Amino acid sequence: MGRTPLTRYFTWAGGRLGGLLFVCALGGGAIQAQAQTCGPVRFDAGLGQLASTWQEYDNQQRRLLRETGLLSVAQIGVQAECFGLGWEAGLHHAQGEREYVGNITTGGSIQTSSSIEQTELRLESRKVIAPQWWLGGRLAYQQIERDLASAGAVLGYPELYRYWRAALGTGYRLWEGTDSRLLGDAWIGGGPGGRMMLRLPGDDPATLSLGRSRHVNIGLEWWSQRPPEGMPGWSWHLRLDHGLEQIEAGSAQAITRNGIVVGAALQPKTRISGTGLSANLSYYF
């Protein structure tokens, strides 16, 4: 009997989180050895859902295609206070399918789907500047695998995006009670042009350039009470966030077949948006 999508999701998420937690556990001893100089160490792991939208536009701002879908999210991170700053490293992974509706050159539209896997490696640094405020910086590496399914006589093909981005952010403690607190944060940034690896049906693999990117993100977090200072223990938090990113069009690249130029292609302007909700567990060492 085949596994249901829900079973496949928990198998996938459990395997990734289990492996990542094992790696973190191996490094736990070394991190604890630094705890006397760096302060408490916190490990986070979470699961969630991301409502994702992908749109592409030509140079006259006409929309070429639109994809929408719900992606499953798994994430893990480690946080510590060192040198007067809060440091956090994280791995975020999302996968699933989006429904694709695009225009075709002969008129009309085509409907299919795309399989998505996106991974982000992130490093953040934060500095408390007032009892309720902090400022921070973020550096992230993004990889997106997008595999378009065939639709009738129109053959699908895979794409692989890779690029860096940086951001500045701020956060504020909106409310705090005896056993919980509500936090808000906002980030704005961008990055240089990246690369997209493309393999059209029957053609040689090609690498296209991407234009510069810009993005904004806002989030809310509801935290449970953390363990007493200096004591190990668990806490949990829920996070709701919304992000919007725009990648400018890249330059045209020749497409070859058996080494002979047969055409050209470029990645058009792309807008990516998403609203996510995740549940996270944290352990303090």
Coordinates of C-alpha atoms in Angstrom, one line a residue:
M1 CA 0.0 0.0 0.0
G2 CA 1.4 3.5 -0.9
R3 CA 2.0 6.0 1.7
T4 CA -0.3 9.0 2.0
P5 CA 1.1 12.6 1.4
L6 CA 0.9 13.3 5.1
T7 CA 2.9 10.1 5.9
R8 CA 5.5 11.0 3.3
Y9 CA 5.8 14.5 4.8
F10 CA 6.4 13.3 8.3
T11 CA 8.9 10.7 7.1
W12 CA 10.7 13.3 5.1
A13 CA 10.6 15.9 7.9
G14 CA 11.5 13.4 10.7
G15 CA 14.5 12.1 8.7
R16 CA 15.9 15.6 8.1
L17 CA 15.3 16.9 11.6
G18 CA 16.7 13.7 13.1
G19 CA 19.9 13.9 11.1
L20 CA 20.3 17.6 11.9
L21 CA 19.7 17.1 15.6
F22 CA 22.3 14.3 15.6
V23 CA 24.9 16.7 14.0
C24 CA 24.0 19.3 16.6
A25 CA 24.4 16.8 19.4
L26 CA 27.9 15.9 18.2
G27 CA 28.8 19.6 18.5
G28 CA 27.0 20.1 21.8
G29 CA 30.0 19.2 24.0
A30 CA 32.3 21.7 22.2
I31 CA 29.6 24.4 22.5
Q32 CA 29.0 23.7 26.2
A33 CA 32.8 24.1 26.7
Q34 CA 32.4 27.6 25.4
A35 CA 29.3 28.4 27.4
Q36 CA 31.3 30.0 30.3
T37 CA 32.5 32.7 28.0
C38 CA 29.6 32.7 25.5
G39 CA 26.6 32.3 27.8
P40 CA 23.6 30.0 27.4
V41 CA 23.3 27.9 24.2
R42 CA 19.9 27.2 22.6
F43 CA 19.0 24.6 20.0
D44 CA 15.8 25.0 17.9
A45 CA 13.9 22.6 15.7
G46 CA 10.6 23.2 14.0
L47 CA 8.0 22.2 11.4
G48 CA 5.6 24.3 9.5
Q49 CA 3.8 25.2 6.3
L50 CA 4.5 27.9 3.7
A51 CA 1.9 29.3 1.3
S52 CA 4.2 30.1 -1.7
T53 CA 3.7 32.2 -4.8
W54 CA 6.1 32.5 -7.8
Q55 CA 5.5 35.0 -10.6
E56 CA 7.6 36.0 -13.7
Y57 CA 7.3 39.2 -15.8
D58 CA 8.6 40.4 -19.1
N59 CA 10.4 43.7 -19.7
Q60 CA 7.0 45.4 -20.2
Q61 CA 5.8 44.2 -16.8
R62 CA 3.3 41.7 -18.3
R63 CA 3.0 38.6 -16.2
L64 CA 4.2 35.5 -18.0
L65 CA 3.3 32.9 -15.4
R66 CA 2.1 32.4 -11.8
E67 CA 2.6 29.5 -9.5
T68 CA 0.9 28.9 -6.1
G69 CA 1.1 26.1 -3.6
L70 CA 1.6 25.0 0.0
L71 CA 5.2 23.8 0.9
S72 CA 6.1 21.7 3.9
V73 CA 8.9 23.3 6.1
A74 CA 11.5 21.8 8.4
Q75 CA 14.1 24.0 10.2
I76 CA 16.8 23.8 12.8
G77 CA 19.2 26.3 14.4
V78 CA 21.6 27.0 17.2
Q79 CA 21.9 30.3 19.1
A80 CA 24.4 31.7 21.6
E81 CA 25.5 34.9 23.2
C82 CA 29.1 35.7 22.5
F83 CA 31.2 38.9 22.5
G84 CA 28.2 41.0 23.5
L85 CA 26.1 39.8 20.5
G86 CA 23.5 37.2 19.9
W87 CA 24.6 34.8 17.2
E88 CA 22.3 32.3 15.4
A89 CA 23.0 29.8 12.6
G90 CA 20.1 28.1 10.9
L91 CA 19.1 25.7 8.2
H92 CA 15.6 26.1 6.6
H93 CA 14.2 23.6 4.1
A94 CA 10.8 23.7 2.2
Q95 CA 9.4 21.3 -0.3
G96 CA 6.2 20.6 -2.1
E97 CA 4.3 21.4 -5.3
R98 CA 2.9 24.6 -6.8
E99 CA 0.2 24.8 -9.5
Y100 CA 1.5 26.5 -12.6
V101 CA -0.5 28.7 -15.0
G102 CA 1.5 30.3 -17.8
N103 CA 1.1 32.1 -21.1
I104 CA 2.3 30.5 -24.4
T105 CA 3.6 32.4 -27.5
T106 CA 0.7 31.1 -29.7
G107 CA -1.9 32.5 -27.4
G108 CA -3.8 31.0 -24.5
S109 CA -2.3 29.4 -21.5
I110 CA -0.9 26.2 -20.2
Q111 CA -1.5 24.6 -16.8
T112 CA 0.8 22.1 -15.1
S113 CA 2.7 21.9 -11.8
S114 CA 6.2 22.4 -10.5
S115 CA 8.0 20.4 -7.8
I116 CA 9.9 22.7 -5.4
E117 CA 12.8 22.2 -3.0
Q118 CA 14.3 25.3 -1.4
T119 CA 17.1 25.4 1.2
E120 CA 18.5 28.4 3.0
L121 CA 21.6 28.5 5.2
R122 CA 21.5 31.6 7.4
L123 CA 23.8 33.4 9.9
E124 CA 22.5 36.2 12.1
S125 CA 24.0 38.6 14.6
R126 CA 21.9 40.7 16.9
K127 CA 22.7 43.5 19.4
V128 CA 20.3 44.6 22.1
I129 CA 20.1 48.5 22.0
A130 CA 17.3 49.1 24.6
P131 CA 15.3 46.9 27.0
Q132 CA 12.8 46.1 24.3
W133 CA 14.7 46.7 21.0
W134 CA 17.5 44.9 19.1
L135 CA 19.2 45.6 15.7
G136 CA 20.8 42.8 13.6
G137 CA 22.4 41.6 10.4
R138 CA 21.8 38.5 8.4
L139 CA 23.8 36.7 5.7
A140 CA 22.1 33.8 3.8
Y141 CA 22.8 31.4 0.9
Q142 CA 19.7 30.3 -1.0
Q143 CA 19.2 27.3 -3.3
I144 CA 16.0 26.6 -5.1
E145 CA 15.3 23.5 -7.2
R146 CA 12.3 23.9 -9.5
D147 CA 11.2 21.0 -11.7
L148 CA 8.4 21.9 -14.2
A149 CA 6.2 18.9 -15.1
S150 CA 5.3 18.1 -18.7
A151 CA 1.9 19.1 -20.0
G152 CA 0.8 17.2 -23.2
A153 CA 3.2 18.0 -26.0
V154 CA 5.0 20.6 -23.9
L155 CA 7.9 18.9 -22.1
G156 CA 9.0 19.9 -18.6
Y157 CA 12.5 20.7 -17.5
P158 CA 14.5 21.3 -14.2
E159 CA 16.0 24.6 -13.0
L160 CA 18.4 25.2 -10.1
Y161 CA 18.9 28.7 -8.6
R162 CA 21.8 29.7 -6.3
Y163 CA 22.4 33.1 -4.9
W164 CA 23.5 35.1 -1.8
R165 CA 21.6 37.8 0.1
A166 CA 22.1 40.0 3.1
A167 CA 19.7 42.0 5.3
L168 CA 19.5 44.4 8.2
G169 CA 16.8 43.9 10.7
T170 CA 15.2 45.1 14.0
G171 CA 13.0 43.5 16.6
Y172 CA 10.7 44.7 19.4
R173 CA 9.2 43.0 22.4
L174 CA 5.5 43.8 21.9
W175 CA 4.2 42.2 25.1
E176 CA 5.4 40.1 28.0
G177 CA 3.5 38.3 30.7
T178 CA 4.4 36.0 33.5
D179 CA 4.8 32.9 31.3
S180 CA 4.9 34.1 27.7
R181 CA 5.9 37.0 25.4
L182 CA 5.1 38.3 22.0
L183 CA 7.9 39.5 19.7
G184 CA 8.0 41.2 16.3
D185 CA 10.8 41.7 13.8
A186 CA 11.3 43.1 10.3
W187 CA 14.2 42.7 7.8
I188 CA 15.1 44.4 4.5
G189 CA 18.0 43.6 2.2
G190 CA 19.1 42.2 -1.1
G191 CA 22.0 40.6 -2.9
P192 CA 24.1 40.4 -6.1
G193 CA 23.1 38.4 -9.1
G194 CA 23.3 34.7 -8.8
R195 CA 23.1 31.8 -11.2
M196 CA 20.4 29.5 -12.6
M197 CA 21.3 26.1 -14.1
L198 CA 18.9 25.1 -16.8
R199 CA 18.4 22.0 -18.9
L200 CA 15.9 22.3 -21.7
P201 CA 14.6 19.1 -23.3
G202 CA 17.1 18.0 -26.0
D203 CA 19.5 20.9 -25.4
D204 CA 22.9 21.1 -23.6
P205 CA 22.9 22.2 -20.0
A206 CA 23.1 26.0 -19.7
T207 CA 23.9 28.5 -16.9
L208 CA 21.9 31.7 -16.9
S209 CA 22.7 34.8 -14.9
L210 CA 20.2 36.3 -12.4
G211 CA 19.7 40.0 -11.7
R212 CA 20.1 41.6 -8.3
S213 CA 17.6 40.7 -5.6
R214 CA 15.7 42.7 -3.0
H215 CA 13.6 41.3 -0.2
V216 CA 11.6 42.3 2.9
N217 CA 10.3 40.1 5.7
I218 CA 8.1 40.7 8.8
G219 CA 7.4 38.2 11.5
L220 CA 5.6 37.6 14.8
E221 CA 6.7 35.1 17.5
W222 CA 4.8 33.9 20.5
W223 CA 7.2 32.4 23.1
S224 CA 6.5 30.3 26.1
Q225 CA 8.4 30.8 29.4
R226 CA 12.1 29.9 29.1
P227 CA 14.0 28.0 31.8
P228 CA 15.5 30.0 34.7
E229 CA 18.8 31.7 33.7
G230 CA 21.7 29.2 33.7
M231 CA 19.4 26.2 34.0
P232 CA 18.8 23.6 31.2
G233 CA 15.3 23.0 29.9
W234 CA 12.7 23.3 27.2
S235 CA 10.5 26.0 25.7
W236 CA 8.4 26.4 22.6
H237 CA 7.3 29.1 20.2
L238 CA 5.1 29.8 17.3
R239 CA 6.2 32.0 14.4
L240 CA 4.1 33.7 11.7
D241 CA 5.9 35.5 8.9
H242 CA 5.5 37.0 5.5
G243 CA 8.2 37.6 2.9
L244 CA 8.5 39.2 -0.5
E245 CA 11.5 39.0 -2.8
Q246 CA 12.1 40.3 -6.3
I247 CA 14.9 39.1 -8.6
E248 CA 15.6 41.3 -11.6
A249 CA 15.9 39.8 -15.1
G250 CA 19.3 38.4 -16.0
S251 CA 21.2 38.7 -19.3
A252 CA 20.6 36.4 -22.3
Q253 CA 22.7 33.3 -22.7
A254 CA 23.2 31.2 -25.8
I255 CA 21.5 27.8 -25.8
T256 CA 23.3 25.0 -27.6
R257 CA 22.5 21.5 -28.8
N258 CA 25.4 19.2 -29.3
G259 CA 27.6 22.3 -29.1
I260 CA 25.7 24.2 -31.8
V261 CA 23.9 27.4 -30.9
V262 CA 20.1 26.9 -31.5
G263 CA 18.8 29.9 -29.6
A264 CA 19.0 32.1 -26.5
A265 CA 17.3 32.3 -23.1
L266 CA 17.2 34.5 -20.1
Q267 CA 15.5 34.4 -16.7
P268 CA 12.9 37.1 -16.5
K269 CA 12.1 39.3 -13.5
T270 CA 10.8 37.0 -10.8
R271 CA 8.7 37.8 -7.7
I272 CA 8.5 35.3 -4.9
S273 CA 6.2 35.7 -1.9
G274 CA 5.3 33.5 1.0
T275 CA 3.4 33.4 4.3
G276 CA 4.5 30.8 6.7
L277 CA 3.5 29.4 10.1
S278 CA 5.8 27.1 12.1
A279 CA 5.8 25.4 15.5
N280 CA 9.3 25.2 17.2
L281 CA 10.9 23.5 20.2
S282 CA 13.9 25.0 21.9
Y283 CA 16.3 23.4 24.4
Y284 CA 18.7 25.5 26.6
F285 CA 22.0 24.1 27.7

